[in-house]
Short mmCIF file of C-alpha atoms and ligand atoms in Angstrom, two decimals:
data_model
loop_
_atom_site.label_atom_id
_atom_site.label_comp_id
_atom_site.label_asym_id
_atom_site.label_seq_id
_atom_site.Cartn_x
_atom_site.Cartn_y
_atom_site.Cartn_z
CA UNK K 1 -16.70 9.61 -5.43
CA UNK K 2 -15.08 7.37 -2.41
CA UNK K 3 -13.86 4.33 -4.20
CA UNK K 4 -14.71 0.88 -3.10
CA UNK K 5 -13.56 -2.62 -4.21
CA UNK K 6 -17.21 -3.35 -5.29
CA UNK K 7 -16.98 -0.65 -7.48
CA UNK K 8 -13.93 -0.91 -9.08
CA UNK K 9 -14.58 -4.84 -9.72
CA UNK K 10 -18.16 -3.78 -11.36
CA UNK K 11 -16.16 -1.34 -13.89
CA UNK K 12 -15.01 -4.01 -15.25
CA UNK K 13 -11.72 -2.45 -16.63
CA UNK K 14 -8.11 -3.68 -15.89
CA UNK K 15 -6.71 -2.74 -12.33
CA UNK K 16 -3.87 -1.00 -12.08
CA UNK K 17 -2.02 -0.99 -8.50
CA UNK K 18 0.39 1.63 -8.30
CA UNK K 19 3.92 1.07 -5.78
CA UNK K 20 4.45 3.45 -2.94
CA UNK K 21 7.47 2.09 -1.13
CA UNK K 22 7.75 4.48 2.07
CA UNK K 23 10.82 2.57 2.54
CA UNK K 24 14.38 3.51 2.70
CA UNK K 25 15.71 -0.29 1.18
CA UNK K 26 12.79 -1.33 -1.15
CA UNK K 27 14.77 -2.82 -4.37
CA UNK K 28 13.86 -0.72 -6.98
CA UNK K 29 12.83 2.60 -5.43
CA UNK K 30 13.73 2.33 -1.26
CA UNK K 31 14.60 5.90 -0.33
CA UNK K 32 12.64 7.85 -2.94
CA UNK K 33 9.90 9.03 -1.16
CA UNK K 34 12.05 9.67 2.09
CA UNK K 35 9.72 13.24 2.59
CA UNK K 36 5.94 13.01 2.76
CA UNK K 37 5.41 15.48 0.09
CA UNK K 38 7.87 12.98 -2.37
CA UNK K 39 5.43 10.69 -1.65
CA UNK K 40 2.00 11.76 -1.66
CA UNK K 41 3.14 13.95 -5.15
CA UNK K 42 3.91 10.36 -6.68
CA UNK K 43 0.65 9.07 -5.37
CA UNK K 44 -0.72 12.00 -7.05
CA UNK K 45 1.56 11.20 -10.15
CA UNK K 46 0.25 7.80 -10.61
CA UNK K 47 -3.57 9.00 -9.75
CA UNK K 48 -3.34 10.85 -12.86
CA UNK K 49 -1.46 8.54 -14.48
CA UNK K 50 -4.68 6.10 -14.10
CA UNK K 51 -3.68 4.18 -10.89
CA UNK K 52 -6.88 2.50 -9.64
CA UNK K 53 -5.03 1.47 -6.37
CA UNK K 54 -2.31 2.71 -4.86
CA UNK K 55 -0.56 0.21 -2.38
CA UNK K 56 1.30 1.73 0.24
CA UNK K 57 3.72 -0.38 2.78
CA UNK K 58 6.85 0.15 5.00
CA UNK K 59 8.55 -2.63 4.73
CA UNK K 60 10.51 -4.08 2.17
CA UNK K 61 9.95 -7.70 1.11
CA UNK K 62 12.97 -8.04 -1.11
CA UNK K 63 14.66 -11.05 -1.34
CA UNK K 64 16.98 -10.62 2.41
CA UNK K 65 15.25 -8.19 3.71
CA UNK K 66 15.26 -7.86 7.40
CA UNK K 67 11.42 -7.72 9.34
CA UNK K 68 10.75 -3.87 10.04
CA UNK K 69 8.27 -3.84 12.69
CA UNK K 70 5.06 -2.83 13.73
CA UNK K 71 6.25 0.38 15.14
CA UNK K 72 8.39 1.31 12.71
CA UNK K 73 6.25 0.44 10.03
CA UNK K 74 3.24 2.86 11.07
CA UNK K 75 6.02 5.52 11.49
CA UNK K 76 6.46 5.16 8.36
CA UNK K 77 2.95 5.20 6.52
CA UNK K 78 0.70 7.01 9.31
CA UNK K 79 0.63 10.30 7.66
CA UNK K 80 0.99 9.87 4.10
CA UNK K 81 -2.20 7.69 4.45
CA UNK K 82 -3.81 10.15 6.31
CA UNK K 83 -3.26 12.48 3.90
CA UNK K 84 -3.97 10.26 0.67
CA UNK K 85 -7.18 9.49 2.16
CA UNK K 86 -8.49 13.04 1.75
CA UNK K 87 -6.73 14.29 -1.46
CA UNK K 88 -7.13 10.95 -3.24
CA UNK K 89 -10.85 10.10 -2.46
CA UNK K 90 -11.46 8.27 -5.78
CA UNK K 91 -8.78 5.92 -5.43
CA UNK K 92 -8.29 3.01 -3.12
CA UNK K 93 -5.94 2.66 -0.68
CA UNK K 94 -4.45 -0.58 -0.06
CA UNK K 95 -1.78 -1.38 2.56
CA UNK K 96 1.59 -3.78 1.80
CA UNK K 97 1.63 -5.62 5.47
CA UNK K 98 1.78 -8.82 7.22
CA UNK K 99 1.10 -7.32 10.59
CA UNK K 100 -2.69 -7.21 11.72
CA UNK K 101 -1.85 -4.34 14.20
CA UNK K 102 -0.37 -2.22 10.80
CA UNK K 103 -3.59 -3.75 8.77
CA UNK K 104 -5.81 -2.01 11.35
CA UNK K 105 -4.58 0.60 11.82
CA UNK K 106 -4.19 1.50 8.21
CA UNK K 107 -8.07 0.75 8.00
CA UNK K 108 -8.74 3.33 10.81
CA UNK K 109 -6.88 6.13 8.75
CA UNK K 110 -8.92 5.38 5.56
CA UNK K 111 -7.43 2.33 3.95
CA UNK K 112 -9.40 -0.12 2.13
CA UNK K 113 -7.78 -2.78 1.30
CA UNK K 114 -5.15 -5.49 2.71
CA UNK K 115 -1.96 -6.76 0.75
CA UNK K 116 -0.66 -9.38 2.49
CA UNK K 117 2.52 -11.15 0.94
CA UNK K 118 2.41 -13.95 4.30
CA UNK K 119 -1.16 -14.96 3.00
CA UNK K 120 -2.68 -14.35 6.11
CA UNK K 121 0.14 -16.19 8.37
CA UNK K 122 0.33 -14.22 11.05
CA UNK K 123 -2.73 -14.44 13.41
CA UNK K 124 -5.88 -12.24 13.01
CA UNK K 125 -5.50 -11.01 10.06
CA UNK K 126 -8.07 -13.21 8.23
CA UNK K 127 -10.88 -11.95 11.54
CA UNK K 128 -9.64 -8.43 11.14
CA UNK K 129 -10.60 -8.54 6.95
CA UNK K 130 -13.32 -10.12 7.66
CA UNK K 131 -14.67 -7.75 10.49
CA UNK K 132 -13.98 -4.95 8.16
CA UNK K 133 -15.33 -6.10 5.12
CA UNK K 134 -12.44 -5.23 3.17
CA UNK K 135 -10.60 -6.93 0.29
CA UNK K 136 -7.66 -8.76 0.94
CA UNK K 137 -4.38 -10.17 -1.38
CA UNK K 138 -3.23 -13.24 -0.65
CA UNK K 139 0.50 -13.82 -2.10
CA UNK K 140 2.85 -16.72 -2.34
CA UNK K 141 5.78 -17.27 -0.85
CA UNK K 142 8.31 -19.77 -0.42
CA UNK K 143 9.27 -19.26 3.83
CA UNK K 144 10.35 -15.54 4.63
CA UNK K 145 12.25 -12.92 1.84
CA UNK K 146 15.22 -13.25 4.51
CA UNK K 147 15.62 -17.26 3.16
CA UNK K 148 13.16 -17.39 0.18
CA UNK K 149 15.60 -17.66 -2.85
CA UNK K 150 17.74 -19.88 -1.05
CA UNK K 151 16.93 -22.90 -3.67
CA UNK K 152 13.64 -22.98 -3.87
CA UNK K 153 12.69 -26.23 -5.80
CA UNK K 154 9.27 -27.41 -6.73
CA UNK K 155 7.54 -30.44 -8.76
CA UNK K 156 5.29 -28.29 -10.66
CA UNK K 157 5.39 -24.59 -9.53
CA UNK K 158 1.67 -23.95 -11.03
CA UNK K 159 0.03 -26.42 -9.81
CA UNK K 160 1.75 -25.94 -6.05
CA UNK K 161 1.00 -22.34 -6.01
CA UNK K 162 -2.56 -22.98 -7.23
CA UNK K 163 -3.05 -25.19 -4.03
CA UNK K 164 -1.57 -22.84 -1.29
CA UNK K 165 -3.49 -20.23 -2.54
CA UNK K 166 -6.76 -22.05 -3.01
CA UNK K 167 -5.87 -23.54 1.01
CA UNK K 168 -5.46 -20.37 2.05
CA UNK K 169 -9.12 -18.79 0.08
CA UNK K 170 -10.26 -21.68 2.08
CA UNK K 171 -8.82 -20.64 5.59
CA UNK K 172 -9.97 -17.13 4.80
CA UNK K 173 -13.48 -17.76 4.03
CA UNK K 174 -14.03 -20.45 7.09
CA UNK K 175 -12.76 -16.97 9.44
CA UNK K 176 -15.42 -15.33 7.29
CA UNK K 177 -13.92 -13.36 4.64
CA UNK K 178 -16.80 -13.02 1.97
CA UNK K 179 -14.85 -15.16 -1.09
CA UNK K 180 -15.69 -11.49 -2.94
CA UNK K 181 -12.95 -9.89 -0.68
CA UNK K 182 -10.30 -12.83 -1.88
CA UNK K 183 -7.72 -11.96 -4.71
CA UNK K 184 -5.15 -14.20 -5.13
CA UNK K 185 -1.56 -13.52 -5.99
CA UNK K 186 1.24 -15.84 -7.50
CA UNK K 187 3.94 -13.82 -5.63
CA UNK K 188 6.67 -13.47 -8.56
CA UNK K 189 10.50 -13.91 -7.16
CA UNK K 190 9.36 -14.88 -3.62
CA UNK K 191 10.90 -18.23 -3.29
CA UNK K 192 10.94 -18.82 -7.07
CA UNK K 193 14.05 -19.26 -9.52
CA UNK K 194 13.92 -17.30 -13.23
CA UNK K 195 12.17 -20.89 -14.20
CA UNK K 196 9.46 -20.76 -11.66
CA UNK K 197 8.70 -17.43 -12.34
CA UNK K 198 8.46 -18.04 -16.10
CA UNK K 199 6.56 -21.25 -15.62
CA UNK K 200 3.84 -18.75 -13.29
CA UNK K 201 3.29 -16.11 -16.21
CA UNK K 202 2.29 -19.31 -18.87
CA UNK K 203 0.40 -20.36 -16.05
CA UNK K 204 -1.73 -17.49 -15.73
CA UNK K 205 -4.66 -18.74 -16.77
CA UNK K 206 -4.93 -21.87 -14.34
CA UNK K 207 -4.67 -19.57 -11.31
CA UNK K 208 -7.38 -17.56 -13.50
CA UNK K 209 -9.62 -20.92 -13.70
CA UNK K 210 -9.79 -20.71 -9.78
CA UNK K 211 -12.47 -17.69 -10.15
CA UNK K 212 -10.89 -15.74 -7.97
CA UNK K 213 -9.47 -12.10 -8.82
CA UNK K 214 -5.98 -12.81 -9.78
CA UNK K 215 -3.40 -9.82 -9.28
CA UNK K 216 0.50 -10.00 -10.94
CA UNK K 217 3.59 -8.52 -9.13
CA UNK K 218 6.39 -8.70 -11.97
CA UNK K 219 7.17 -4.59 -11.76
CA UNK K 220 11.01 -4.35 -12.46
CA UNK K 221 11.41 -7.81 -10.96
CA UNK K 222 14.93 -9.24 -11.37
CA UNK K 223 13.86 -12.23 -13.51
CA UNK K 224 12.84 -9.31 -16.32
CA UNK K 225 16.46 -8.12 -15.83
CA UNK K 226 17.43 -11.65 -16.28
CA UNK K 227 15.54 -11.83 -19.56
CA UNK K 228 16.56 -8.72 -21.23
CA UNK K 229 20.16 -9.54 -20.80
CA UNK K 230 22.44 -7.04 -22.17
CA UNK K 231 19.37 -4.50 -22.76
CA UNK K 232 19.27 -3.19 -19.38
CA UNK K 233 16.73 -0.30 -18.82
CA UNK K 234 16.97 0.47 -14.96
CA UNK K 235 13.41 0.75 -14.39
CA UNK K 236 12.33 -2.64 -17.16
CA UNK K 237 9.94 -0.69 -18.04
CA UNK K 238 9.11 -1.95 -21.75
CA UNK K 239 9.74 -5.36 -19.36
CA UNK K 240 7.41 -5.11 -16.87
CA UNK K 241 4.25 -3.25 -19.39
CA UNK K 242 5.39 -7.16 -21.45
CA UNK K 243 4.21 -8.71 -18.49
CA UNK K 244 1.34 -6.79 -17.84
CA UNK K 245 -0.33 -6.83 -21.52
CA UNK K 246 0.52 -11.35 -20.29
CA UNK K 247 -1.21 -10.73 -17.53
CA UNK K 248 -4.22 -9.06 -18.97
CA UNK K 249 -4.62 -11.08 -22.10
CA UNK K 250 -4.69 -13.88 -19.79
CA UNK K 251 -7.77 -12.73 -17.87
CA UNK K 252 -5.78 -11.13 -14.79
CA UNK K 253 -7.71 -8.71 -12.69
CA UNK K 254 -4.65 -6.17 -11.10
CA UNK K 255 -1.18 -5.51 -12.12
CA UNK K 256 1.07 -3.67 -8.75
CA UNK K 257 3.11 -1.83 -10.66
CA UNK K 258 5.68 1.12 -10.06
CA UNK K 259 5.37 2.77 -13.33
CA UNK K 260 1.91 3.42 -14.02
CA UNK K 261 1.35 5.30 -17.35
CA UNK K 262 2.95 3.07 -19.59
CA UNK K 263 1.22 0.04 -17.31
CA UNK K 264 -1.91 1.67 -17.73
CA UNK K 265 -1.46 1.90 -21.81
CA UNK K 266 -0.20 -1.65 -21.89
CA UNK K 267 -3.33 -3.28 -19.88
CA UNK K 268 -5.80 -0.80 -21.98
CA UNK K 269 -4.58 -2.35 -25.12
CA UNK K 270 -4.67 -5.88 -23.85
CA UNK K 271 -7.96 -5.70 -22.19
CA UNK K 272 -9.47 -4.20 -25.49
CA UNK K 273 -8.24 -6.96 -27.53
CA UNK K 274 -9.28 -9.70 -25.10
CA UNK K 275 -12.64 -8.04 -25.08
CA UNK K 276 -13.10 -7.76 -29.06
CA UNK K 277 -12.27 -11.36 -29.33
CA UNK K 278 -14.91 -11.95 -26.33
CA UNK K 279 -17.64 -9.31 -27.35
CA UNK K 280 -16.87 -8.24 -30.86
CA UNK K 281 -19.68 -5.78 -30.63
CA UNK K 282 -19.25 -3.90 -27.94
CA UNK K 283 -15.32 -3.40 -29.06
CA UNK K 284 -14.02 0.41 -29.18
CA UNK K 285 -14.33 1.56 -32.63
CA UNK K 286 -13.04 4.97 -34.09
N1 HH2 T 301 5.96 -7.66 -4.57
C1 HH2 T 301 6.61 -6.84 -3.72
C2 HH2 T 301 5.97 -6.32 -2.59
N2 HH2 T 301 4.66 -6.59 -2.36
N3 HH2 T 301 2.65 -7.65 -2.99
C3 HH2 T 301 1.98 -8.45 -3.82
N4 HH2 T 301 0.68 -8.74 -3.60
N5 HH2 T 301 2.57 -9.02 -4.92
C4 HH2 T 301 3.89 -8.79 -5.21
O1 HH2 T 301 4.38 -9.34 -6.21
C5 HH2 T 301 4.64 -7.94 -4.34
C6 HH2 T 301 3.98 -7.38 -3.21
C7 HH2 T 301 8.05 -6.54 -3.97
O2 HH2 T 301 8.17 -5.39 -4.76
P1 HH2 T 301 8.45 -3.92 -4.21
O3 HH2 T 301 7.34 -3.46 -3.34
O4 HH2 T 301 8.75 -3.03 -5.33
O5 HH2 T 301 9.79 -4.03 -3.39
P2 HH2 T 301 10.12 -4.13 -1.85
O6 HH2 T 301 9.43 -5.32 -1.31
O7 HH2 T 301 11.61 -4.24 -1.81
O8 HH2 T 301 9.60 -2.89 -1.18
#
């Protein structure tokens, strides 16, 4: 069955998003995927693995990144979304851009949903989610990932990314995005210290409070590696699933994740105990 947002938002279940970096510089896993096959078998990998999304973009936004563009960046995706579209009908495809020309075009080749770590900056890309009736993720970020982490500083991180995203829900909806198409993102280690970052996982459930679908990037971010100090597993795994069982506890909608199966456990596990302390009756028994 085609998947749609509506649908996977009435399941009422934790999202997972699963990584697909066709990149060759992404930070954790730039250059893995260099062959189509690579990548659509991973997208296959984390389908089975119980990816409900699988977020596919061409441009790295790590911190110093240079801007890949428009071009380059369809080059890049074109036919592994072409192809994901018909072997992975069940499963939504999203698409990591700022660009409204790469947004489209994704949506023409069968994706269905827009991850946008600018918020909706660059012009047209609220009109073009909200002439296609598709969800979009609104991230944020501290400038561009060229200068973000050059000291960022803030008052109260939680309370200043709660009001650039709730602006932004705002600018959406007046260029008539339905508020159901409007997840909101806290954008972990764009612009944001080890503090910040910290600060934004306790603050989960104030970003929560807005009523909007709230989705978590921490997946092998460097403030895990930070954390676990001498412990250093290259892919944070037992890290990032921390994060996600946070996240989900917390009343979080989507993790974006790059390893999916132990994601997938983690956010099971949380969501089941959040729901047996919400619905004690309906909890899974044995
Ligand atoms: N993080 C990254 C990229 N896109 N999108 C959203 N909504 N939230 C995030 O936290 C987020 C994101 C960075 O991670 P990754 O894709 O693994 O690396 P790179 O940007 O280097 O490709």
């Amino acid at each position: 069955m085609k998947a749609t947002w509506a649908g996977l938002l009435a399941r009422r279940t934790p999202l997972i998003m699963g990584v697909l970096n066709l990149t060759p510089d992404s930070f954790s896993d730039g250059g893995r995927y260099a062959d189509d096959d690579e990548a659509i078998a991973q997208a296959e990998t984390m389908a089975r693995h119980g990816a409900d999304i699988i977020d596919i973009g061409g441009e790295s936004t790590r911190p110093g990144a240079a801007r890949v563009d428009a071009t380059e960046q369809l080059r890049r995706i074109e036919s592994v979304l072409g192809a994901l579209r018909v072997r992975l009908p069940g499963l939504l495809l999203s698409v990591d851009t700022t660009l409204p020309r790469v947004a489209e075009r994704a949506l023409d080749l069968g994706a269905g949903m827009l991850n946008d770590i600018a918020a909706g900056a660059e012009a047209g890309m609220f009109a073009l989610a909200a002439e296609r009736r598709v969800p979009i993720v609104l991230m944020h970020m501290r400038g561009a990932p060229s200068t973000m982490q050059a000291a960022p500083a803030y008052r109260d991180v939680v309370g200043e990314v709660r009001a650039y995203l709730l602006a932004r829900a705002e600018l959406a909806e007046r260029a008539g995005v339905a508020r159901e198409h409007i997840v909101l993102d806290p954008g972990i280690g764009f612009g944001k210290t080890v503090a910040h970052n910290l600060a934004l996982l306790t603050g989960l459930p104030e970003l929560v409070a807005t009523g909007y679908p709230i989705l978590l990037g921490a997946s092998r971010k460097s403030t895990l590696r930070t954390v676990c100090g001498a412990h250093q597993d290259p892919a944070l795994v037992g890290a990032t699933c921390a994060t996600t069982a946070l996240a989900f506890t917390h009343g979080v909608r989507i993790v974006r994740v790059h390893d999916v199966l132990p994601n997938r456990q983690a956010a099971d596990v949380a969501w089941a105990i959040r729901s047996s302390r919400e619905a004690p009756d309906e909890a899974i028994s044995d």
